[in-house]
């Protein structure tokens, strides 16, 4: 996105003026110190699991126990429990089913590698626990459907961690787009570009780390289905455990374009939505085309994936490109590359009257098509005083999605990313990876499964 500093500021001001012309959105609600806290356990306490823990509002959720097969991650999570939740005695489990056996745990937060989302979530639901599971919902569409079925059978709440659905920046975008402010939206372009090989530090190659966490010296993950340590350490790079950039990055953005792909939304109701009554009805693409491959970071090649030749066999693409087709004539293009970070990540929404750019989850800019900013019908959106910059930080969406999880369970608040919305996002990106591997256009059946010859 090649915009000057002046253009960006003009876009930000135009967006803030547009928002100021709408009824107040309101915020997610002040923290309630008298809330009946949800008693939770956390399964999977790596970087993402601890990020969720560190952003929980402790007035809403208590963490009683954590589970991780890696003792170093479990130890770090226990330290978060002591510091953030004033619980120095949080129980640590290597086996997540031991955590599920506890009667005092009402709900679980799951942030395990993708291939474990479905078995862990289904086991938790069958054990009578509410489930918050990180995105993407599961590794296969059949597993997503099974998770939904388990939630319905159990009567428990299932929420998937697409945190953009809980961000006020995206709420304001939704109100404007679905309220018709941009006109007919027929094209969205999304990108998530980075420059790096996606490799996490390997604990067994780091003497200082082993000194700090001696339990990792002889740690063997093979009994949990990881053939060698790197299959766990860098699980995102292996077919058994991951679907790569499509599920780790694309699913965030496609979940949002699914939200915008719904037909027959009442524009006036959309404009008047508040944070309290925000809802998510998602559509699903009807077809997808994709390409990509491992173009740069190939294992075993000196100076490419590693600085020296290694035994590791990367199986996941470092460049992906996809085009999604929706039933309402919306076309969405997505790209993710690991060799150039220019532009970072954004959603670029283009309508007949104007365009909107949501950059890095914190910045939104509005640009009118020539003539439309002068139209009488749009005066409300452009003649307001600038209300000033929004200070919402991207990490606050983690806080709000988990507060929403607790309030859905306690108060019946709208679940903004239930199994259906999450299934549609998973369907799209998993279908895209099939399209990439088969090098063919993939269409979807009504149940979300791809039509395969």
Coordinates of C-alpha atoms in Angstrom, one line a residue:
X1 CA 0.0 0.0 0.0
X2 CA 2.0 3.0 -1.3
X3 CA 0.5 6.0 0.6
X4 CA 2.4 9.1 1.7
X5 CA 2.3 10.3 5.3
X6 CA -0.1 13.1 4.3
X7 CA -2.5 10.6 2.5
X8 CA -2.5 8.3 5.5
X9 CA -3.4 11.2 7.9
X10 CA -6.1 12.4 5.5
X11 CA -7.5 8.9 5.4
X12 CA -7.5 8.6 9.2
X13 CA -9.2 11.9 9.6
X14 CA -11.9 10.9 7.0
X15 CA -12.5 7.7 8.9
X16 CA -12.8 9.4 12.3
X17 CA -15.3 11.9 10.8
X18 CA -17.3 9.1 9.3
X19 CA -17.5 7.3 12.6
X20 CA -18.4 10.6 14.4
X21 CA -21.4 10.9 12.2
X22 CA -22.9 7.6 13.5
X23 CA -24.7 6.9 16.7
X24 CA -22.1 6.1 19.4
X25 CA -20.8 2.6 19.3
X26 CA -20.0 2.5 22.9
X27 CA -17.2 0.4 24.3
X28 CA -17.3 -3.2 25.4
X29 CA -18.3 -2.1 28.9
X30 CA -16.2 -1.2 32.0
X31 CA -14.6 -4.0 33.9
X32 CA -17.0 -5.3 36.5
X33 CA -15.3 -6.1 39.8
X34 CA -18.4 -8.0 41.0
X35 CA -18.5 -10.4 38.0
X36 CA -18.8 -14.0 38.9
X37 CA -15.5 -15.1 37.6
X38 CA -15.2 -18.0 35.2
X39 CA -13.0 -20.8 36.6
X40 CA -10.7 -21.8 33.8
X41 CA -7.8 -24.0 32.8
X42 CA -5.4 -23.3 29.9
X43 CA -4.3 -26.1 27.5
X44 CA -1.3 -25.1 25.4
X45 CA 0.9 -22.4 27.1
X46 CA 3.4 -21.5 24.3
X47 CA 3.7 -18.0 23.0
X48 CA 0.0 -17.6 22.0
X49 CA -1.3 -19.3 25.1
X50 CA 0.6 -17.0 27.4
X51 CA -0.3 -14.0 25.3
X52 CA -4.0 -14.8 25.9
X53 CA -3.3 -15.3 29.6
X54 CA -1.5 -12.0 29.9
X55 CA -4.4 -10.1 28.3
X56 CA -7.2 -11.7 30.4
X57 CA -9.1 -9.3 32.6
X58 CA -8.7 -11.0 36.0
X59 CA -12.1 -9.5 37.1
X60 CA -13.7 -12.0 34.6
X61 CA -11.5 -15.1 34.6
X62 CA -9.5 -17.1 37.1
X63 CA -6.9 -19.6 35.9
X64 CA -6.8 -22.6 38.2
X65 CA -4.5 -24.9 36.2
X66 CA -2.4 -25.1 33.0
X67 CA -1.5 -28.0 30.8
X68 CA 1.4 -28.3 28.4
X69 CA 3.6 -31.2 27.3
X70 CA 6.6 -28.8 27.3
X71 CA 7.7 -28.3 30.9
X72 CA 9.4 -25.0 30.1
X73 CA 6.2 -23.5 28.7
X74 CA 4.2 -24.9 31.6
X75 CA 6.6 -23.3 34.1
X76 CA 6.3 -19.9 32.4
X77 CA 2.5 -20.1 32.4
X78 CA 2.6 -20.9 36.1
X79 CA 4.6 -17.8 36.7
X80 CA 1.9 -15.8 34.8
X81 CA -0.7 -17.4 37.1
X82 CA 1.2 -16.3 40.2
X83 CA 1.8 -12.7 38.9
X84 CA -1.4 -11.9 37.0
X85 CA -4.0 -14.0 38.8
X86 CA -2.5 -14.0 42.3
X87 CA -2.4 -17.8 42.1
X88 CA 1.0 -19.2 43.0
X89 CA -0.4 -22.6 43.4
X90 CA -1.8 -23.2 39.9
X91 CA -1.6 -26.9 39.1
X92 CA 0.5 -28.0 36.2
X93 CA -0.5 -31.0 34.1
X94 CA 1.4 -32.7 31.3
X95 CA -1.7 -34.5 30.2
X96 CA -4.6 -32.2 29.3
X97 CA -7.2 -34.9 30.2
X98 CA -6.1 -34.7 33.8
X99 CA -7.0 -31.0 33.8
X100 CA -10.4 -31.8 32.2
X101 CA -11.1 -34.3 35.0
X102 CA -11.3 -31.5 37.6
X103 CA -14.9 -30.6 38.6
X104 CA -13.9 -27.1 39.7
X105 CA -12.9 -26.0 36.2
X106 CA -15.9 -24.7 34.2
X107 CA -14.1 -23.7 31.0
X108 CA -10.8 -24.2 29.1
X109 CA -8.8 -21.9 26.9
X110 CA -7.0 -24.0 24.2
X111 CA -4.0 -22.7 22.3
X112 CA -2.3 -25.8 21.2
X113 CA -0.8 -26.6 17.8
X114 CA -3.6 -26.7 15.1
X115 CA -3.7 -30.5 14.7
X116 CA -4.8 -30.8 18.4
X117 CA -7.6 -28.2 18.3
X118 CA -10.4 -30.7 17.5
X119 CA -9.5 -33.6 19.8
X120 CA -8.8 -31.3 22.7
X121 CA -12.0 -29.2 22.2
X122 CA -14.2 -32.2 21.7
X123 CA -12.8 -33.9 24.8
X124 CA -13.4 -30.7 26.8
X125 CA -17.0 -30.3 25.5
X126 CA -17.7 -33.9 26.3
X127 CA -16.3 -33.3 29.8
X128 CA -18.9 -30.6 30.3
X129 CA -16.5 -27.6 29.9
X130 CA -17.1 -24.4 27.9
X131 CA -14.4 -24.0 25.2
X132 CA -12.4 -21.0 23.9
X133 CA -10.1 -22.4 21.2
X134 CA -7.6 -20.4 19.2
X135 CA -8.0 -20.0 15.5
X136 CA -8.1 -21.7 13.0
X137 CA -10.9 -23.8 14.3
X138 CA -9.4 -27.2 13.3
X139 CA -7.1 -28.8 10.8
X140 CA -9.8 -30.3 8.6
X141 CA -13.4 -29.3 7.7
X142 CA -14.7 -32.6 9.0
X143 CA -13.0 -31.8 12.4
X144 CA -14.6 -28.4 12.4
X145 CA -18.0 -30.0 11.9
X146 CA -17.4 -32.5 14.6
X147 CA -16.5 -29.7 17.0
X148 CA -19.7 -27.9 16.2
X149 CA -21.7 -31.1 16.7
X150 CA -20.0 -31.7 20.1
X151 CA -20.9 -28.2 21.2
X152 CA -24.5 -28.6 20.3
X153 CA -24.7 -32.0 22.0
X154 CA -23.1 -30.8 25.2
X155 CA -25.0 -27.5 25.3
X156 CA -21.7 -25.7 26.2
X157 CA -20.4 -22.5 24.6
X158 CA -17.8 -22.9 21.9
X159 CA -15.9 -19.8 20.8
X160 CA -13.0 -19.5 18.4
X161 CA -10.3 -16.9 18.8
X162 CA -10.7 -14.6 15.8
X163 CA -10.1 -11.5 17.9
X164 CA -10.9 -9.0 15.1
X165 CA -14.6 -9.7 15.8
X166 CA -14.1 -8.0 19.2
X167 CA -12.2 -5.0 18.1
X168 CA -14.1 -1.6 18.0
X169 CA -12.1 -0.6 14.9
X170 CA -13.6 -3.6 13.0
X171 CA -17.0 -2.8 14.5
X172 CA -16.9 0.7 13.1
X173 CA -15.7 -0.6 9.8
X174 CA -18.6 -3.1 9.7
X175 CA -21.1 -0.4 10.5
X176 CA -19.9 1.8 7.7
X177 CA -19.5 -0.9 5.1
X178 CA -22.7 -2.7 5.8
X179 CA -24.5 0.6 6.2
X180 CA -23.7 1.4 2.6
X181 CA -21.2 4.2 3.1
X182 CA -18.7 2.8 0.6
X183 CA -21.4 1.9 -1.9
X184 CA -21.3 -1.6 -3.4
X185 CA -18.3 -3.5 -2.2
X186 CA -17.2 -6.0 -4.9
X187 CA -13.5 -6.3 -4.2
X188 CA -11.3 -6.7 -1.1
X189 CA -7.5 -7.2 -1.2
X190 CA -5.7 -8.6 1.9
X191 CA -2.0 -9.0 2.5
X192 CA 0.1 -10.3 5.3
X193 CA 3.7 -10.0 4.4
X194 CA 6.8 -10.7 6.5
X195 CA 10.5 -11.2 5.9
X196 CA 11.8 -14.2 7.8
X197 CA 11.9 -18.0 7.8
X198 CA 9.3 -18.6 10.6
X199 CA 11.7 -20.8 12.6
X200 CA 11.5 -20.7 16.4
X201 CA 14.6 -21.2 18.5
X202 CA 15.5 -24.8 19.0
X203 CA 15.9 -25.4 22.7
X204 CA 18.3 -28.4 22.3
X205 CA 20.7 -26.3 20.4
X206 CA 20.9 -23.6 23.1
X207 CA 23.1 -24.4 26.2
X208 CA 22.0 -21.2 28.0
X209 CA 18.3 -22.1 27.6
X210 CA 19.0 -25.6 28.9
X211 CA 20.7 -24.1 31.9
X212 CA 17.6 -22.0 32.6
X213 CA 15.2 -24.9 32.0
X214 CA 17.1 -28.1 32.8
X215 CA 13.9 -30.2 32.4
X216 CA 14.2 -29.6 28.7
X217 CA 17.6 -31.4 28.5
X218 CA 16.1 -34.9 28.1
X219 CA 12.6 -33.8 27.0
X220 CA 11.2 -36.2 24.3
X221 CA 7.9 -35.2 22.7
X222 CA 7.6 -38.4 20.6
X223 CA 5.0 -40.0 22.9
X224 CA 2.6 -37.1 22.1
X225 CA 2.9 -37.7 18.3
X226 CA 5.8 -35.5 17.5
X227 CA 8.4 -37.6 15.7
X228 CA 11.3 -35.4 16.6
X229 CA 11.8 -32.3 18.7
X230 CA 11.6 -29.9 15.7
X231 CA 8.1 -31.2 14.9
X232 CA 7.0 -29.7 18.2
X233 CA 9.3 -26.7 18.3
X234 CA 8.5 -25.7 14.7
X235 CA 5.1 -27.4 14.3
X236 CA 3.9 -24.7 11.8
X237 CA 6.4 -26.1 9.2
X238 CA 5.1 -29.7 9.1
X239 CA 2.2 -31.2 7.3
X240 CA 1.0 -33.4 10.1
X241 CA 0.6 -30.6 12.5
X242 CA -0.1 -27.5 10.4
X243 CA -1.7 -26.0 7.3
X244 CA 0.8 -23.2 7.2
X245 CA 0.2 -19.6 6.3
X246 CA -3.4 -20.2 5.3
X247 CA -4.5 -21.2 8.8
X248 CA -2.0 -19.1 10.8
X249 CA -2.6 -15.8 9.0
X250 CA -5.2 -15.9 6.2
X251 CA -7.9 -17.2 8.4
X252 CA -7.9 -13.9 10.5
X253 CA -8.6 -11.8 7.4
X254 CA -11.0 -14.2 5.6
X255 CA -13.1 -14.4 8.7
X256 CA -13.7 -10.7 8.3
X257 CA -14.3 -10.8 4.6
X258 CA -16.9 -13.6 5.3
X259 CA -18.6 -11.1 7.7
X260 CA -18.8 -8.6 4.9
X261 CA -20.0 -11.1 2.3
X262 CA -23.4 -11.6 3.8
X263 CA -26.3 -10.5 1.7
X264 CA -29.5 -8.7 2.6
X265 CA -28.2 -6.8 5.7
X266 CA -30.4 -3.9 6.7
X267 CA -28.2 -0.8 6.2
X268 CA -29.9 1.3 8.8
X269 CA -29.7 -1.4 11.4
X270 CA -26.0 -1.9 10.6
X271 CA -25.3 1.9 11.0
X272 CA -27.1 1.9 14.4
X273 CA -25.4 -1.2 15.9
X274 CA -23.7 -0.7 19.3
X275 CA -21.0 -2.8 20.9
X276 CA -23.6 -4.3 23.2
X277 CA -25.7 -5.7 20.3
X278 CA -23.0 -6.4 17.8
X279 CA -23.4 -9.8 16.1
X280 CA -21.7 -11.9 13.5
X281 CA -23.5 -13.5 10.6
X282 CA -20.9 -14.9 8.3
X283 CA -21.1 -16.0 4.7
X284 CA -18.7 -18.5 3.0
X285 CA -17.0 -18.4 -0.3
X286 CA -18.4 -20.6 -3.0
X287 CA -15.0 -21.2 -4.7
X288 CA -11.3 -20.5 -4.3
X289 CA -8.2 -20.6 -6.5
X290 CA -4.7 -20.6 -5.1
X291 CA -1.0 -20.9 -5.9
X292 CA 2.2 -20.8 -3.9
X293 CA 5.1 -22.8 -2.8
X294 CA 8.4 -23.0 -0.9
X295 CA 10.3 -20.5 -2.9
X296 CA 13.0 -19.2 -0.6
X297 CA 13.3 -21.0 2.8
X298 CA 14.1 -24.5 1.8
X299 CA 15.5 -26.9 4.5
X300 CA 19.0 -28.2 4.1
X301 CA 20.2 -25.4 1.9
X302 CA 23.0 -23.4 3.3
X303 CA 22.2 -19.7 3.6
X304 CA 18.5 -20.1 2.8
X305 CA 16.3 -21.7 5.5
X306 CA 19.4 -22.0 7.8
X307 CA 22.9 -20.6 7.9
X308 CA 24.2 -24.1 7.7
X309 CA 22.9 -27.3 6.2
X310 CA 20.4 -29.0 8.5
X311 CA 18.5 -32.3 8.7
X312 CA 15.1 -30.5 9.0
X313 CA 12.6 -31.0 6.2
X314 CA 10.3 -28.0 5.9
X315 CA 6.9 -29.0 4.3
X316 CA 5.0 -25.8 4.4
X317 CA 4.9 -23.0 1.8
X318 CA 6.6 -19.6 2.3
X319 CA 4.5 -17.9 -0.4
X320 CA 0.8 -18.2 -0.8
X321 CA -1.8 -16.5 -3.1
X322 CA -5.5 -17.0 -3.2
X323 CA -8.7 -15.6 -4.8
X324 CA -12.0 -16.3 -3.0
X325 CA -15.3 -15.9 -4.8
X326 CA -18.5 -15.1 -2.9
X327 CA -22.1 -15.6 -3.9
X328 CA -22.9 -11.8 -3.9
X329 CA -20.2 -11.1 -6.6
X330 CA -17.6 -10.1 -4.0
X331 CA -14.0 -11.2 -4.9
X332 CA -11.3 -11.3 -2.2
X333 CA -7.6 -11.6 -3.0
X334 CA -5.1 -12.7 -0.3
X335 CA -1.4 -13.0 -0.3
X336 CA 1.2 -13.9 2.3
X337 CA 4.9 -14.0 1.7
X338 CA 7.9 -14.4 3.9
X339 CA 10.5 -12.6 1.8
X340 CA 9.4 -9.0 2.0
X341 CA 7.7 -7.1 4.8
X342 CA 6.8 -3.9 3.0
X343 CA 3.3 -2.9 3.7
X344 CA 3.0 -5.3 6.6
X345 CA -0.6 -6.5 6.9
X346 CA -3.9 -4.9 6.0
X347 CA -7.4 -5.4 4.6
X348 CA -8.2 -3.0 1.6
X349 CA -11.9 -2.8 1.1
X350 CA -13.0 -1.1 -2.2
X351 CA -16.5 0.1 -2.9
X352 CA -18.2 2.2 -5.6
X353 CA -18.2 5.3 -3.4
X354 CA -14.9 4.9 -1.5
X355 CA -12.2 2.6 0.0
X356 CA -11.2 1.7 3.5
X357 CA -7.8 0.4 4.6
X358 CA -7.4 -1.4 8.0
X359 CA -3.7 -1.6 8.7
X360 CA -2.1 -3.8 11.4
X361 CA -5.4 -4.1 13.3
X362 CA -5.0 -0.6 14.8
X363 CA -5.2 1.9 12.0
X364 CA -8.2 2.7 9.7
X365 CA -8.2 5.1 6.7
X366 CA -11.1 6.1 4.5
X367 CA -10.7 7.4 0.9
X368 CA -13.6 8.7 -1.1
X369 CA -13.9 8.1 -4.8
X370 CA -13.9 11.4 -6.7
X371 CA -17.1 13.4 -6.2
X372 CA -18.7 11.3 -3.4
X373 CA -17.4 13.3 -0.5
X374 CA -19.4 16.2 -1.9
X375 CA -22.7 14.3 -2.2
X376 CA -25.6 15.5 0.0
X377 CA -26.3 12.0 1.3
X378 CA -22.8 11.7 2.7
X379 CA -22.6 15.1 4.6
X380 CA -23.1 13.4 7.9
X381 CA -19.9 11.4 7.3
X382 CA -17.6 14.3 6.3
X383 CA -18.8 17.5 8.0
X384 CA -18.2 16.5 11.6
X385 CA -15.4 17.8 13.7
X386 CA -12.5 15.4 14.0
X387 CA -13.1 13.5 17.3
X388 CA -9.4 12.7 17.7
X389 CA -7.3 9.6 17.4
X390 CA -8.5 6.2 18.7
X391 CA -6.0 4.8 21.2
X392 CA -7.2 1.2 21.0
X393 CA -4.2 -1.2 20.9
X394 CA -4.4 -4.5 19.0
X395 CA -3.8 -6.6 22.1
X396 CA -7.0 -5.2 23.7
X397 CA -9.0 -7.4 21.3
X398 CA -7.6 -10.4 23.2
X399 CA -8.9 -8.9 26.4
X400 CA -12.3 -8.2 24.9
X401 CA -12.8 -11.6 23.2
X402 CA -12.1 -13.4 26.5
X403 CA -14.3 -11.0 28.4
X404 CA -16.9 -11.7 25.8
X405 CA -16.4 -15.5 26.3
X406 CA -17.1 -15.1 30.0
X407 CA -20.1 -12.8 29.4
X408 CA -21.6 -15.2 26.8
X409 CA -21.5 -17.9 29.5
X410 CA -22.7 -15.8 32.4
X411 CA -25.1 -13.4 30.7
X412 CA -25.9 -14.9 27.3
X413 CA -24.1 -12.1 25.4
X414 CA -23.7 -12.6 21.7
X415 CA -20.9 -15.0 20.8
X416 CA -19.1 -13.1 18.0
X417 CA -17.2 -16.1 16.8
X418 CA -19.2 -19.2 17.3
X419 CA -18.6 -22.5 15.6
X420 CA -20.5 -21.5 12.4
X421 CA -18.6 -18.3 11.8
X422 CA -15.3 -20.1 12.6
X423 CA -16.3 -23.0 10.3
X424 CA -16.8 -20.7 7.4
X425 CA -13.3 -19.1 7.9
X426 CA -11.7 -22.6 8.2
X427 CA -13.6 -23.9 5.2
X428 CA -12.3 -21.1 3.0
X429 CA -8.6 -21.3 4.0
X430 CA -8.5 -25.1 4.1
X431 CA -10.1 -25.2 0.7
X432 CA -7.5 -22.7 -0.5
X433 CA -4.7 -25.0 0.6
X434 CA -6.3 -27.9 -1.2
X435 CA -6.6 -25.7 -4.3
X436 CA -2.9 -24.8 -4.0
X437 CA -1.8 -28.4 -3.7
X438 CA -4.1 -29.7 -6.5
X439 CA -3.5 -26.6 -8.7
X440 CA -7.2 -26.4 -9.5
X441 CA -10.2 -24.3 -8.6
X442 CA -12.1 -25.7 -5.6
X443 CA -15.8 -25.2 -5.2
X444 CA -17.7 -26.0 -2.0
X445 CA -20.7 -28.0 -1.2
X446 CA -23.5 -26.5 0.9
X447 CA -22.1 -28.3 4.0
X448 CA -18.8 -26.5 3.6
X449 CA -16.8 -29.5 2.3
X450 CA -14.8 -29.0 -0.9
X451 CA -16.1 -30.6 -4.1
X452 CA -13.2 -32.9 -5.1
X453 CA -13.1 -34.9 -8.3

